Amino acid sequence: MSLYPWFEALEATPVGDGIKESVWLFPVIESVHLLALAMLGGAILMLDLRLLGLGLTSQKTSTVERAARPWLIGALLTMIVTGALLGTSEALKLYDKQAFWVKMAALALALVYTFAVQIPLASRDPRLLAKPLAVVSLGLWLTVAIAGRWIGFS
Amino acid sequence: MSLDLEAAVNWLADQPGSIALHESLYAYTYIETAHVLGIMLFVGTIAMVDLRLLGLAFTRSTVSQMSGRILPWTVAGFVLMIGTGLALFYAIPVRSFHSLWFRLKLLLMGAAAINIFIFHWRVERDRDRWDRDPTPPAGARISAALSLALWAGVVVTGRMIAYNWFDCDKPQPPFIHIVAGCPAQLIEP
């Protein structure tokens, strides 16, 4: 089974077509995507730095995690919506790019890891596990960001 | 003696290092990727400190804890942004110098710097009185909101440099040519 027909259909939708036809829409949506990336980076770093014993060490990890969470989720939702809009406008181009598939795989891993592993464990104020939890998170999100930038180059 | 920036950027463009970076297969893209990742560190951490000043996040931490423990990472991010940003400019000096977006970006960075100095030397001076307040006074909140807006503007205008809508060698209204400082030899006849 190939996903190709789905990508073909996606690009033919009025949304994909509209973004492609417009001079301004793609750059504007891309800018929002980039601003949300900054917010995502900040929110993730607050938690990862605390887990590494850096950053807001006067607070418990669980406190930092709870404070960062709404901004993390808000940034992620913004990134996913703007990213989907950008992707729809050039779905067929993405289908052939390795960087896109690397990014999607890393994103899926990062999302599962963050919400099913890291946040549940961080909210229990781990000791031994703290540093590995942060290192894996940084590695996964960096892969997503680098592969994302690479879509534009490849 | 007048400062001839036009001659300076043209001289820069003729340097072997600039040409090598411009024509490189990967070096330029690696530097640009580092520049984008730097946004997460620099703008991301500054945004978290601003949100604290606005009373919107991390209100259990004092403002001084936020500044003391997070701003060093912001400074590290800034060093990365400036280093990679200078290299990107070095690779494409003439076009960047005449980019409307680049000029706008520099203006916004200047405004953001002024905002930081005012915050540091005025707004923050009586910080001890409101350090623990979940919502700091209006002056601090205004500084934080300005900071968020200006740095967001820097990110967006920076991204727009890649688009050539206002390049000197495209047909433009005279106003654009003046603001971008387009020299005669770059303007489309």
Tab-separated table of C-alpha atoms in Angstrom:
chain	number	residue	atom	x	y	z
A	1	MET	CA	0.000	0.000	0.000
A	2	SER	CA	1.322	3.366	-0.935
A	3	LEU	CA	0.507	6.652	0.705
A	4	TYR	CA	1.105	8.450	-2.572
A	5	PRO	CA	-2.598	8.795	-3.563
A	6	TRP	CA	-3.287	10.390	-0.159
A	7	PHE	CA	-0.552	12.968	-0.702
A	8	GLU	CA	-1.890	13.605	-4.192
A	9	ALA	CA	-5.398	14.187	-2.835
A	10	LEU	CA	-4.055	16.407	-0.048
A	11	GLU	CA	-2.296	18.728	-2.443
A	12	ALA	CA	-5.425	18.983	-4.611
A	13	THR	CA	-7.623	20.185	-1.725
A	14	PRO	CA	-8.707	23.856	-1.804
A	15	VAL	CA	-6.483	24.503	1.238
A	16	GLY	CA	-3.337	23.114	-0.381
A	17	ASP	CA	-4.166	24.812	-3.646
A	18	GLY	CA	-4.922	28.161	-1.991
A	19	ILE	CA	-1.641	28.251	-0.070
A	20	LYS	CA	0.291	27.274	-3.187
A	21	GLU	CA	-1.373	29.948	-5.316
A	22	SER	CA	-0.799	32.731	-2.798
A	23	VAL	CA	2.470	34.685	-2.628
A	24	TRP	CA	2.091	35.583	1.065
A	25	LEU	CA	0.282	32.688	2.723
A	26	PHE	CA	3.165	30.205	2.792
A	27	PRO	CA	5.708	32.658	4.273
A	28	VAL	CA	3.178	33.916	6.835
A	29	ILE	CA	2.233	30.398	7.987
A	30	GLU	CA	5.924	29.488	7.960
A	31	SER	CA	6.657	32.453	10.253
A	32	VAL	CA	4.033	31.290	12.757
A	33	HIS	CA	5.567	27.793	12.529
A	34	LEU	CA	8.973	29.296	13.365
A	35	LEU	CA	7.654	31.391	16.281
A	36	ALA	CA	5.987	28.299	17.731
A	37	LEU	CA	9.342	26.507	17.348
A	38	ALA	CA	10.912	29.144	19.581
A	39	MET	CA	8.166	28.667	22.182
A	40	LEU	CA	8.500	24.880	21.959
A	41	GLY	CA	12.257	25.180	22.446
A	42	GLY	CA	11.781	27.374	25.507
A	43	ALA	CA	9.157	25.143	27.114
A	44	ILE	CA	11.134	21.936	26.503
A	45	LEU	CA	14.386	23.498	27.701
A	46	MET	CA	12.767	24.620	30.972
A	47	LEU	CA	11.942	20.980	31.754
A	48	ASP	CA	15.116	19.418	30.310
A	49	LEU	CA	17.434	21.904	32.021
A	50	ARG	CA	15.712	21.245	35.352
A	51	LEU	CA	16.089	17.484	34.841
A	52	LEU	CA	19.800	18.036	34.139
A	53	GLY	CA	20.137	19.896	37.441
A	54	LEU	CA	20.406	23.264	35.664
A	55	GLY	CA	17.905	26.064	35.146
A	56	LEU	CA	15.205	26.555	37.799
A	57	THR	CA	16.784	24.349	40.484
A	58	SER	CA	15.022	26.240	43.291
A	59	GLN	CA	11.811	24.511	42.198
A	60	LYS	CA	10.976	20.824	42.143
A	61	THR	CA	11.072	19.154	38.716
A	62	SER	CA	7.360	18.424	38.984
A	63	THR	CA	6.623	22.117	39.615
A	64	VAL	CA	8.670	23.215	36.590
A	65	GLU	CA	7.046	20.513	34.461
A	66	ARG	CA	3.527	21.646	35.417
A	67	ALA	CA	4.374	25.297	34.713
A	68	ALA	CA	5.915	24.539	31.316
A	69	ARG	CA	3.250	22.078	30.153
A	70	PRO	CA	0.548	24.478	28.820
A	71	TRP	CA	3.180	26.359	26.785
A	72	LEU	CA	4.638	23.106	25.499
A	73	ILE	CA	1.207	21.854	24.413
A	74	GLY	CA	0.198	25.223	22.945
A	75	ALA	CA	3.420	25.457	20.943
A	76	LEU	CA	3.097	21.853	19.726
A	77	LEU	CA	-0.500	22.325	18.595
A	78	THR	CA	0.467	25.514	16.730
A	79	MET	CA	3.389	23.720	15.092
A	80	ILE	CA	1.255	20.745	14.042
A	81	VAL	CA	-1.535	22.911	12.568
A	82	THR	CA	0.818	25.282	10.703
A	83	GLY	CA	3.040	22.360	9.681
A	84	ALA	CA	0.059	20.460	8.263
A	85	LEU	CA	-1.005	23.565	6.299
A	86	LEU	CA	2.512	24.023	4.893
A	87	GLY	CA	2.745	20.324	4.071
A	88	THR	CA	-0.613	20.257	2.307
A	89	SER	CA	0.572	22.922	-0.129
A	90	GLU	CA	3.552	20.833	-1.232
A	91	ALA	CA	2.519	17.309	-0.338
A	92	LEU	CA	3.944	15.641	-3.450
A	93	LYS	CA	7.310	17.332	-3.030
A	94	LEU	CA	7.449	16.136	0.580
A	95	TYR	CA	6.550	12.593	-0.363
A	96	ASP	CA	9.855	12.244	-2.215
A	97	LYS	CA	12.020	13.828	0.473
A	98	GLN	CA	13.837	11.610	2.920
A	99	ALA	CA	14.162	14.504	5.388
A	100	PHE	CA	10.367	14.722	5.609
A	101	TRP	CA	9.972	11.058	6.563
A	102	VAL	CA	12.853	11.261	9.034
A	103	LYS	CA	11.139	14.258	10.597
A	104	MET	CA	7.746	12.540	10.828
A	105	ALA	CA	9.259	9.413	12.382
A	106	ALA	CA	11.268	11.474	14.878
A	107	LEU	CA	8.208	13.610	15.641
A	108	ALA	CA	6.071	10.547	16.365
A	109	LEU	CA	8.786	9.175	18.644
A	110	ALA	CA	9.279	12.529	20.360
A	111	LEU	CA	5.546	12.984	21.000
A	112	VAL	CA	5.116	9.481	22.440
A	113	TYR	CA	8.276	9.853	24.503
A	114	THR	CA	7.383	13.299	25.857
A	115	PHE	CA	3.800	12.560	26.856
A	116	ALA	CA	3.932	8.835	27.685
A	117	VAL	CA	7.376	8.639	29.275
A	118	GLN	CA	9.029	11.939	30.148
A	119	ILE	CA	6.155	13.975	31.610
A	120	PRO	CA	4.680	11.108	33.711
A	121	LEU	CA	8.134	10.339	35.142
A	122	ALA	CA	9.153	13.995	35.563
A	123	SER	CA	6.035	14.684	37.592
A	124	ARG	CA	7.301	12.122	40.129
A	125	ASP	CA	10.547	14.039	40.665
A	126	PRO	CA	12.954	11.294	39.544
A	127	ARG	CA	16.540	11.242	40.774
A	128	LEU	CA	18.599	8.640	38.941
A	129	LEU	CA	16.536	8.810	35.778
A	130	ALA	CA	16.459	12.598	35.560
A	131	LYS	CA	19.480	13.164	33.347
A	132	PRO	CA	18.827	10.358	30.835
A	133	LEU	CA	15.210	11.578	30.562
A	134	ALA	CA	16.452	15.021	29.503
A	135	VAL	CA	19.185	13.781	27.153
A	136	VAL	CA	16.774	11.559	25.180
A	137	SER	CA	14.266	14.421	24.960
A	138	LEU	CA	16.879	16.869	23.668
A	139	GLY	CA	18.138	14.308	21.138
A	140	LEU	CA	14.659	13.561	19.783
A	141	TRP	CA	13.520	17.182	19.487
A	142	LEU	CA	16.813	18.269	17.942
A	143	THR	CA	16.381	15.538	15.319
A	144	VAL	CA	12.875	16.830	14.557
A	145	ALA	CA	14.130	20.420	14.218
A	146	ILE	CA	17.199	19.575	12.115
A	147	ALA	CA	15.263	17.258	9.786
A	148	GLY	CA	12.626	19.978	9.497
A	149	ARG	CA	15.151	22.573	8.387
A	150	TRP	CA	16.645	19.987	6.034
A	151	ILE	CA	13.337	19.611	4.165
A	152	GLY	CA	14.007	23.050	2.748
A	153	PHE	CA	17.524	22.191	1.644
A	154	SER	CA	17.097	18.729	0.145
B	1	MET	CA	36.082	60.575	5.726
B	2	SER	CA	32.672	59.106	5.183
B	3	LEU	CA	31.776	55.581	6.087
B	4	ASP	CA	31.211	53.822	2.794
B	5	LEU	CA	29.202	50.727	3.685
B	6	GLU	CA	28.513	50.012	0.033
B	7	ALA	CA	32.248	49.666	-0.633
B	8	ALA	CA	32.643	47.643	2.566
B	9	VAL	CA	30.053	45.000	1.662
B	10	ASN	CA	31.437	44.761	-1.867
B	11	TRP	CA	34.924	44.289	-0.444
B	12	LEU	CA	33.533	41.610	1.892
B	13	ALA	CA	31.896	39.807	-1.032
B	14	ASP	CA	35.276	39.610	-2.795
B	15	GLN	CA	37.001	37.871	0.117
B	16	PRO	CA	37.940	34.241	-0.549
B	17	GLY	CA	36.173	33.121	2.662
B	18	SER	CA	32.929	34.802	1.603
B	19	ILE	CA	33.071	33.230	-1.853
B	20	ALA	CA	33.921	29.813	-0.406
B	21	LEU	CA	30.998	29.959	2.035
B	22	HIS	CA	28.651	31.226	-0.663
B	23	GLU	CA	29.593	28.437	-3.044
B	24	SER	CA	29.898	25.714	-0.426
B	25	LEU	CA	27.705	22.659	-0.798
B	26	TYR	CA	27.050	22.080	2.899
B	27	ALA	CA	28.766	24.664	5.117
B	28	TYR	CA	26.149	27.342	4.495
B	29	THR	CA	23.254	24.982	5.235
B	30	TYR	CA	24.921	23.707	8.422
B	31	ILE	CA	25.379	27.272	9.635
B	32	GLU	CA	21.802	28.163	8.773
B	33	THR	CA	20.529	25.080	10.600
B	34	ALA	CA	22.517	26.111	13.682
B	35	HIS	CA	21.041	29.602	13.323
B	36	VAL	CA	17.496	28.170	13.362
B	37	LEU	CA	18.252	25.870	16.306
B	38	GLY	CA	19.674	28.897	18.091
B	39	ILE	CA	16.183	30.460	17.922
B	40	MET	CA	14.898	27.679	20.187
B	41	LEU	CA	17.569	28.442	22.760
B	42	PHE	CA	17.706	32.224	22.478
B	43	VAL	CA	14.118	33.285	21.725
B	44	GLY	CA	12.712	30.276	23.591
B	45	THR	CA	14.402	31.074	26.895
B	46	ILE	CA	13.843	34.829	26.590
B	47	ALA	CA	10.133	34.097	25.977
B	48	MET	CA	9.968	32.019	29.183
B	49	VAL	CA	11.494	34.875	31.205
B	50	ASP	CA	9.073	37.335	29.554
B	51	LEU	CA	6.109	35.093	30.370
B	52	ARG	CA	7.234	35.092	34.009
B	53	LEU	CA	7.419	38.890	33.977
B	54	LEU	CA	3.910	38.990	32.522
B	55	GLY	CA	2.706	36.747	35.357
B	56	LEU	CA	1.674	34.078	32.846
B	57	ALA	CA	4.113	31.258	33.662
B	58	PHE	CA	6.496	30.002	36.378
B	59	THR	CA	4.837	32.296	38.926
B	60	ARG	CA	6.100	30.095	41.801
B	61	SER	CA	9.657	31.168	40.959
B	62	THR	CA	10.869	34.636	41.858
B	63	VAL	CA	11.778	36.933	39.003
B	64	SER	CA	15.399	36.959	40.192
B	65	GLN	CA	15.549	33.140	40.070
B	66	MET	CA	14.205	33.209	36.524
B	67	SER	CA	16.742	35.855	35.474
B	68	GLY	CA	19.670	34.300	37.315
B	69	ARG	CA	19.108	30.705	36.219
B	70	ILE	CA	17.622	31.085	32.739
B	71	LEU	CA	19.128	34.260	31.249
B	72	PRO	CA	22.677	32.775	31.072
B	73	TRP	CA	21.218	30.272	28.573
B	74	THR	CA	19.666	33.158	26.682
B	75	VAL	CA	23.095	34.810	26.498
B	76	ALA	CA	24.619	31.557	25.209
B	77	GLY	CA	21.866	31.431	22.591
B	78	PHE	CA	22.582	35.062	21.658
B	79	VAL	CA	26.282	34.313	21.111
B	80	LEU	CA	25.297	31.399	18.839
B	81	MET	CA	22.821	33.590	16.922
B	82	ILE	CA	25.335	36.409	16.405
B	83	GLY	CA	28.152	34.024	15.415
B	84	THR	CA	26.092	32.097	12.880
B	85	GLY	CA	24.273	35.278	11.761
B	86	LEU	CA	27.561	37.044	10.991
B	87	ALA	CA	28.721	34.007	9.016
B	88	LEU	CA	25.488	34.009	7.002
B	89	PHE	CA	25.935	37.723	6.282
B	90	TYR	CA	29.569	37.117	5.334
B	91	ALA	CA	28.420	34.532	2.778
B	92	ILE	CA	25.922	36.905	1.111
B	93	PRO	CA	26.952	40.461	2.063
B	94	VAL	CA	25.712	42.646	-0.813
B	95	ARG	CA	22.222	41.188	-1.146
B	96	SER	CA	21.745	41.107	2.647
B	97	PHE	CA	22.886	44.709	3.004
B	98	HIS	CA	20.284	45.783	0.436
B	99	SER	CA	17.551	43.544	1.807
B	100	LEU	CA	14.580	45.477	3.125
B	101	TRP	CA	13.883	42.662	5.572
B	102	PHE	CA	17.452	42.603	6.846
B	103	ARG	CA	17.341	46.362	7.460
B	104	LEU	CA	14.003	46.021	9.247
B	105	LYS	CA	15.440	43.176	11.312
B	106	LEU	CA	18.397	45.297	12.415
B	107	LEU	CA	16.020	48.112	13.427
B	108	LEU	CA	13.919	45.706	15.483
B	109	MET	CA	17.075	44.290	17.118
B	110	GLY	CA	18.110	47.838	17.983
B	111	ALA	CA	14.698	48.493	19.529
B	112	ALA	CA	14.912	45.212	21.466
B	113	ALA	CA	18.350	46.234	22.779
B	114	ILE	CA	17.011	49.629	23.942
B	115	ASN	CA	14.138	47.813	25.648
B	116	ILE	CA	16.637	45.591	27.498
B	117	PHE	CA	18.692	48.605	28.656
B	118	ILE	CA	15.578	50.429	29.900
B	119	PHE	CA	14.459	47.294	31.720
B	120	HIS	CA	17.862	46.777	33.274
B	121	TRP	CA	18.533	50.334	34.371
B	122	ARG	CA	15.010	51.588	35.146
B	123	VAL	CA	12.284	49.002	35.446
B	124	GLU	CA	14.310	46.374	37.292
B	125	ARG	CA	15.850	48.726	39.851
B	126	ASP	CA	13.177	48.165	42.509
B	127	ARG	CA	12.889	44.466	41.712
B	128	ASP	CA	13.342	43.465	45.360
B	129	ARG	CA	9.918	44.937	46.100
B	130	TRP	CA	8.085	42.776	43.553
B	131	ASP	CA	10.470	39.839	43.089
B	132	ARG	CA	7.994	37.363	44.628
B	133	ASP	CA	4.795	38.825	43.171
B	134	PRO	CA	3.078	36.394	40.804
B	135	THR	CA	2.251	39.388	38.595
B	136	PRO	CA	4.979	42.063	38.470
B	137	PRO	CA	4.067	45.781	38.138
B	138	ALA	CA	2.908	47.332	34.870
B	139	GLY	CA	6.364	48.631	33.892
B	140	ALA	CA	7.879	45.146	33.968
B	141	ARG	CA	4.908	43.701	32.096
B	142	ILE	CA	5.211	46.345	29.385
B	143	SER	CA	8.937	45.577	29.007
B	144	ALA	CA	8.160	41.858	28.709
B	145	ALA	CA	5.388	42.365	26.158
B	146	LEU	CA	7.646	44.624	24.092
B	147	SER	CA	10.436	42.060	24.295
B	148	LEU	CA	8.140	39.261	23.054
B	149	ALA	CA	6.794	41.400	20.195
B	150	LEU	CA	10.205	42.720	19.107
B	151	TRP	CA	11.977	39.351	19.146
B	152	ALA	CA	9.038	37.785	17.288
B	153	GLY	CA	9.479	40.558	14.713
B	154	VAL	CA	13.189	39.786	14.480
B	155	VAL	CA	12.439	36.092	13.814
B	156	VAL	CA	9.822	36.855	11.152
B	157	THR	CA	11.797	39.567	9.311
B	158	GLY	CA	14.832	37.279	9.480
B	159	ARG	CA	12.932	34.451	7.799
B	160	MET	CA	11.667	36.850	5.116
B	161	ILE	CA	15.227	37.714	4.015
B	162	ALA	CA	15.112	34.456	2.032
B	163	TYR	CA	12.268	35.782	-0.144
B	164	ASN	CA	13.202	38.053	-3.034
B	165	TRP	CA	10.025	40.162	-3.364
B	166	PHE	CA	11.834	43.411	-2.560
B	167	ASP	CA	15.232	42.675	-4.111
B	168	CYS	CA	16.918	45.560	-5.902
B	169	ASP	CA	17.096	43.656	-9.205
B	170	LYS	CA	13.322	43.228	-9.374
B	171	PRO	CA	10.950	45.960	-10.576
B	172	GLN	CA	10.160	48.050	-7.478
B	173	PRO	CA	8.495	51.350	-6.663
B	174	PRO	CA	11.168	54.070	-6.132
B	175	PHE	CA	10.383	54.101	-2.402
B	176	ILE	CA	11.707	50.537	-2.025
B	177	HIS	CA	14.908	51.421	-3.889
B	178	ILE	CA	15.526	54.327	-1.529
B	179	VAL	CA	14.816	52.389	1.674
B	180	ALA	CA	16.899	49.410	0.525
B	181	GLY	CA	19.653	51.777	-0.653
B	182	CYS	CA	19.796	50.087	-4.066
B	183	PRO	CA	22.865	51.190	-6.057
B	184	ALA	CA	22.342	51.922	-9.775
B	185	GLN	CA	24.206	48.813	-10.957
B	186	LEU	CA	21.836	46.501	-9.028
B	187	ILE	CA	18.601	48.091	-10.243
B	188	GLU	CA	16.807	46.397	-13.114
B	189	PRO	CA	17.038	48.706	-16.170
